[in-house]
Amino acid sequence: MASTTQIPLVDGPAAGTTVTAELDRNGRPALTHHHQVSGELHDAEVYELQAADGVGGWIYRWRGPAGALPTLPTPPNPTAPPA
């Protein structure tokens, strides 16, 4: 069974709540948490992992709604047949 920890959500619509995060083999949680509001990923609120100042451990700080975050362009498929 993997180790877990409780991480508080800071700022944003879910501020003041905590989530249970699974730790990787190095003892670190995932770099982001997608807090689902409606059950749909595109409606999720994105929280980014940060070190907690002065108390040790981590917090997830709000970065905005998933649908509003910039996305990278999809690179061309080098194995696709010519158009």
CSV table of N, CA and C in Angstrom, one decimal:
chain,number,residue,atom,x,y,z
A,1,MET,N,0.8,-1.2,0.0
A,1,MET,CA,0.0,0.0,0.0
A,1,MET,C,0.9,1.2,0.0
A,2,ALA,N,0.5,2.2,-0.8
A,2,ALA,CA,1.3,3.4,-1.0
A,2,ALA,C,1.1,4.4,0.2
A,3,SER,N,2.1,5.2,0.5
A,3,SER,CA,2.0,6.2,1.6
A,3,SER,C,1.1,7.3,1.1
A,4,THR,N,0.4,8.0,2.0
A,4,THR,CA,-0.4,9.1,1.6
A,4,THR,C,-0.1,10.2,2.7
A,5,THR,N,-0.5,11.4,2.3
A,5,THR,CA,-0.5,12.6,3.2
A,5,THR,C,-1.7,13.5,2.9
A,6,GLN,N,-2.0,14.3,3.9
A,6,GLN,CA,-3.1,15.3,3.8
A,6,GLN,C,-2.5,16.6,3.4
A,7,ILE,N,-2.9,17.2,2.3
A,7,ILE,CA,-2.4,18.5,1.8
A,7,ILE,C,-3.5,19.5,1.7
A,8,PRO,N,-3.3,20.7,2.4
A,8,PRO,CA,-4.4,21.7,2.3
A,8,PRO,C,-4.4,22.4,0.9
A,9,LEU,N,-5.6,22.8,0.5
A,9,LEU,CA,-5.8,23.6,-0.7
A,9,LEU,C,-5.8,25.0,-0.3
A,10,VAL,N,-5.1,25.9,-1.0
A,10,VAL,CA,-4.9,27.3,-0.6
A,10,VAL,C,-5.4,28.2,-1.8
A,11,ASP,N,-6.2,29.2,-1.5
A,11,ASP,CA,-6.8,30.1,-2.4
A,11,ASP,C,-7.8,29.3,-3.3
A,12,GLY,N,-8.5,30.0,-4.1
A,12,GLY,CA,-9.5,29.4,-5.0
A,12,GLY,C,-10.7,28.9,-4.3
A,13,PRO,N,-11.6,28.3,-5.1
A,13,PRO,CA,-12.9,27.9,-4.6
A,13,PRO,C,-12.9,26.8,-3.5
A,14,ALA,N,-11.8,26.0,-3.5
A,14,ALA,CA,-11.8,24.9,-2.5
A,14,ALA,C,-10.9,25.2,-1.3
A,15,ALA,N,-10.5,26.5,-1.2
A,15,ALA,CA,-9.6,26.9,-0.1
A,15,ALA,C,-10.1,26.5,1.2
A,16,GLY,N,-9.2,26.0,2.1
A,16,GLY,CA,-9.6,25.6,3.4
A,16,GLY,C,-9.9,24.1,3.5
A,17,THR,N,-10.0,23.4,2.4
A,17,THR,CA,-10.2,21.9,2.4
A,17,THR,C,-8.8,21.2,2.3
A,18,THR,N,-8.8,20.0,2.5
A,18,THR,CA,-7.6,19.2,2.3
A,18,THR,C,-7.9,18.0,1.4
A,19,VAL,N,-6.8,17.5,0.8
A,19,VAL,CA,-7.0,16.3,-0.1
A,19,VAL,C,-5.9,15.3,0.4
A,20,THR,N,-6.3,14.0,0.2
A,20,THR,CA,-5.3,13.0,0.5
A,20,THR,C,-4.5,12.7,-0.8
A,21,ALA,N,-3.2,12.9,-0.7
A,21,ALA,CA,-2.3,12.7,-1.9
A,21,ALA,C,-1.4,11.5,-1.7
A,22,GLU,N,-1.3,10.7,-2.7
A,22,GLU,CA,-0.4,9.5,-2.6
A,22,GLU,C,1.0,10.0,-2.9
A,23,LEU,N,1.9,9.5,-2.2
A,23,LEU,CA,3.3,9.9,-2.3
A,23,LEU,C,4.0,8.9,-3.2
A,24,ASP,N,5.0,9.4,-4.0
A,24,ASP,CA,5.8,8.6,-4.9
A,24,ASP,C,6.9,7.9,-4.1
A,25,ARG,N,7.7,7.2,-4.8
A,25,ARG,CA,8.8,6.4,-4.1
A,25,ARG,C,9.8,7.3,-3.4
A,26,ASN,N,9.8,8.6,-3.8
A,26,ASN,CA,10.7,9.6,-3.2
A,26,ASN,C,10.0,10.4,-2.0
A,27,GLY,N,8.8,10.0,-1.7
A,27,GLY,CA,8.1,10.7,-0.7
A,27,GLY,C,7.4,12.0,-1.0
A,28,ARG,N,7.2,12.2,-2.4
A,28,ARG,CA,6.6,13.5,-2.8
A,28,ARG,C,5.2,13.2,-3.4
A,29,PRO,N,4.3,14.2,-3.2
A,29,PRO,CA,3.0,14.1,-3.9
A,29,PRO,C,3.1,14.5,-5.3
A,30,ALA,N,2.0,14.3,-6.0
A,30,ALA,CA,1.9,14.8,-7.4
A,30,ALA,C,2.1,16.3,-7.5
A,31,LEU,N,2.6,16.8,-8.6
A,31,LEU,CA,2.9,18.2,-8.8
A,31,LEU,C,1.6,19.1,-8.9
A,32,THR,N,0.5,18.5,-9.3
A,32,THR,CA,-0.7,19.2,-9.4
A,32,THR,C,-1.9,18.4,-8.9
A,33,HIS,N,-2.9,19.1,-8.5
A,33,HIS,CA,-4.2,18.4,-8.1
A,33,HIS,C,-5.3,19.1,-8.9
A,34,HIS,N,-6.1,18.3,-9.5
A,34,HIS,CA,-7.2,18.8,-10.3
A,34,HIS,C,-8.5,18.6,-9.5
A,35,HIS,N,-9.0,19.7,-8.9
A,35,HIS,CA,-10.2,19.6,-8.0
A,35,HIS,C,-11.4,19.7,-8.9
A,36,GLN,N,-12.1,18.5,-9.0
A,36,GLN,CA,-13.3,18.5,-9.9
A,36,GLN,C,-14.5,19.1,-9.2
A,37,VAL,N,-15.1,20.0,-9.9
A,37,VAL,CA,-16.3,20.7,-9.4
A,37,VAL,C,-17.5,20.0,-9.9
A,38,SER,N,-17.6,19.7,-11.2
A,38,SER,CA,-18.8,19.2,-11.8
A,38,SER,C,-18.7,17.7,-12.1
A,39,GLY,N,-17.5,17.1,-11.9
A,39,GLY,CA,-17.2,15.8,-12.3
A,39,GLY,C,-16.6,15.7,-13.7
A,40,GLU,N,-16.4,16.8,-14.3
A,40,GLU,CA,-15.8,16.9,-15.7
A,40,GLU,C,-14.4,17.5,-15.5
A,41,LEU,N,-13.4,16.9,-16.1
A,41,LEU,CA,-12.1,17.4,-16.0
A,41,LEU,C,-11.9,18.8,-16.5
A,42,HIS,N,-12.6,19.2,-17.6
A,42,HIS,CA,-12.5,20.5,-18.2
A,42,HIS,C,-13.0,21.6,-17.2
A,43,ASP,N,-13.9,21.2,-16.3
A,43,ASP,CA,-14.4,22.1,-15.3
A,43,ASP,C,-13.6,22.2,-14.0
A,44,ALA,N,-12.5,21.4,-14.0
A,44,ALA,CA,-11.7,21.3,-12.7
A,44,ALA,C,-11.0,22.6,-12.4
A,45,GLU,N,-10.7,22.7,-11.1
A,45,GLU,CA,-9.8,23.8,-10.7
A,45,GLU,C,-8.4,23.2,-10.4
A,46,VAL,N,-7.4,23.9,-11.0
A,46,VAL,CA,-6.0,23.4,-10.9
A,46,VAL,C,-5.3,24.0,-9.7
A,47,TYR,N,-4.7,23.1,-8.9
A,47,TYR,CA,-3.9,23.5,-7.8
A,47,TYR,C,-2.5,23.0,-8.0
A,48,GLU,N,-1.5,23.8,-7.7
A,48,GLU,CA,-0.1,23.4,-8.0
A,48,GLU,C,0.7,23.2,-6.6
A,49,LEU,N,1.5,22.2,-6.5
A,49,LEU,CA,2.2,21.9,-5.3
A,49,LEU,C,3.2,22.9,-5.0
A,50,GLN,N,3.3,23.3,-3.7
A,50,GLN,CA,4.3,24.2,-3.3
A,50,GLN,C,4.8,23.8,-1.9
A,51,ALA,N,6.0,24.1,-1.5
A,51,ALA,CA,6.5,23.9,-0.2
A,51,ALA,C,5.7,24.9,0.8
A,52,ALA,N,5.3,24.4,1.9
A,52,ALA,CA,4.6,25.2,2.9
A,52,ALA,C,5.7,26.0,3.7
A,53,ASP,N,5.5,27.3,3.7
A,53,ASP,CA,6.5,28.2,4.4
A,53,ASP,C,6.4,28.0,5.9
A,54,GLY,N,7.6,27.7,6.4
A,54,GLY,CA,7.7,27.6,7.9
A,54,GLY,C,7.2,26.4,8.6
A,55,VAL,N,6.4,25.6,8.0
A,55,VAL,CA,5.8,24.5,8.7
A,55,VAL,C,6.2,23.1,8.1
A,56,GLY,N,7.0,23.1,7.1
A,56,GLY,CA,7.3,21.9,6.5
A,56,GLY,C,6.1,21.3,5.7
A,57,GLY,N,6.4,20.3,5.0
A,57,GLY,CA,5.3,19.7,4.2
A,57,GLY,C,4.9,20.5,3.0
A,58,TRP,N,3.7,20.4,2.5
A,58,TRP,CA,3.3,21.0,1.2
A,58,TRP,C,1.9,21.6,1.3
A,59,ILE,N,1.6,22.5,0.3
A,59,ILE,CA,0.3,23.0,0.1
A,59,ILE,C,0.1,22.9,-1.4
A,60,TYR,N,-1.2,22.8,-1.8
A,60,TYR,CA,-1.6,23.0,-3.2
A,60,TYR,C,-2.2,24.4,-3.3
A,61,ARG,N,-1.6,25.2,-4.2
A,61,ARG,CA,-2.0,26.6,-4.4
A,61,ARG,C,-2.8,26.7,-5.7
A,62,TRP,N,-3.9,27.4,-5.6
A,62,TRP,CA,-4.8,27.5,-6.8
A,62,TRP,C,-4.2,28.3,-7.9
A,63,ARG,N,-4.3,27.7,-9.1
A,63,ARG,CA,-3.8,28.4,-10.3
A,63,ARG,C,-4.9,28.8,-11.3
A,64,GLY,N,-6.1,28.3,-11.1
A,64,GLY,CA,-7.2,28.7,-12.0
A,64,GLY,C,-7.9,27.5,-12.5
A,65,PRO,N,-9.0,27.8,-13.3
A,65,PRO,CA,-9.8,26.8,-13.9
A,65,PRO,C,-9.0,26.1,-15.0
A,66,ALA,N,-9.2,24.8,-15.1
A,66,ALA,CA,-8.5,24.0,-16.1
A,66,ALA,C,-8.8,24.5,-17.5
A,67,GLY,N,-10.0,24.9,-17.8
A,67,GLY,CA,-10.4,25.4,-19.1
A,67,GLY,C,-9.8,26.7,-19.5
A,68,ALA,N,-9.3,27.5,-18.5
A,68,ALA,CA,-8.8,28.8,-18.8
A,68,ALA,C,-7.2,28.8,-18.9
A,69,LEU,N,-6.6,27.7,-18.6
A,69,LEU,CA,-5.2,27.6,-18.6
A,69,LEU,C,-4.7,27.5,-20.0
A,70,PRO,N,-3.6,28.1,-20.4
A,70,PRO,CA,-3.0,28.0,-21.7
A,70,PRO,C,-2.6,26.6,-22.0
A,71,THR,N,-2.8,26.2,-23.3
A,71,THR,CA,-2.4,24.9,-23.7
A,71,THR,C,-1.3,25.0,-24.8
A,72,LEU,N,-0.5,24.0,-24.8
A,72,LEU,CA,0.6,24.0,-25.9
A,72,LEU,C,0.0,23.5,-27.2
A,73,PRO,N,0.5,24.0,-28.3
A,73,PRO,CA,0.0,23.5,-29.6
A,73,PRO,C,0.4,22.1,-29.8
A,74,THR,N,-0.4,21.3,-30.5
A,74,THR,CA,-0.1,19.9,-30.7
A,74,THR,C,0.9,19.9,-31.9
A,75,PRO,N,2.1,19.2,-31.6
A,75,PRO,CA,3.1,19.1,-32.7
A,75,PRO,C,2.6,18.2,-33.8
A,76,PRO,N,3.1,18.5,-35.0
A,76,PRO,CA,2.6,17.6,-36.2
A,76,PRO,C,3.1,16.2,-36.0
A,77,ASN,N,2.3,15.3,-36.5
A,77,ASN,CA,2.6,13.8,-36.4
A,77,ASN,C,3.6,13.5,-37.5
A,78,PRO,N,4.9,13.1,-37.2
A,78,PRO,CA,5.8,12.9,-38.3
A,78,PRO,C,5.6,11.6,-39.0
A,79,THR,N,4.7,10.7,-38.5
A,79,THR,CA,4.4,9.5,-39.2
A,79,THR,C,3.1,9.5,-40.0
A,80,ALA,N,2.4,10.7,-40.0
A,80,ALA,CA,1.2,10.8,-40.7
A,80,ALA,C,1.4,10.9,-42.2
A,81,PRO,N,0.6,10.3,-43.0
A,81,PRO,CA,0.7,10.5,-44.5
A,81,PRO,C,0.6,11.9,-44.9
A,82,PRO,N,1.3,12.3,-46.0
A,82,PRO,CA,1.1,13.7,-46.5
A,82,PRO,C,-0.3,14.0,-46.8
A,83,ALA,N,-0.7,15.3,-46.6
A,83,ALA,CA,-2.0,15.7,-46.9
A,83,ALA,C,-2.3,15.9,-48.4
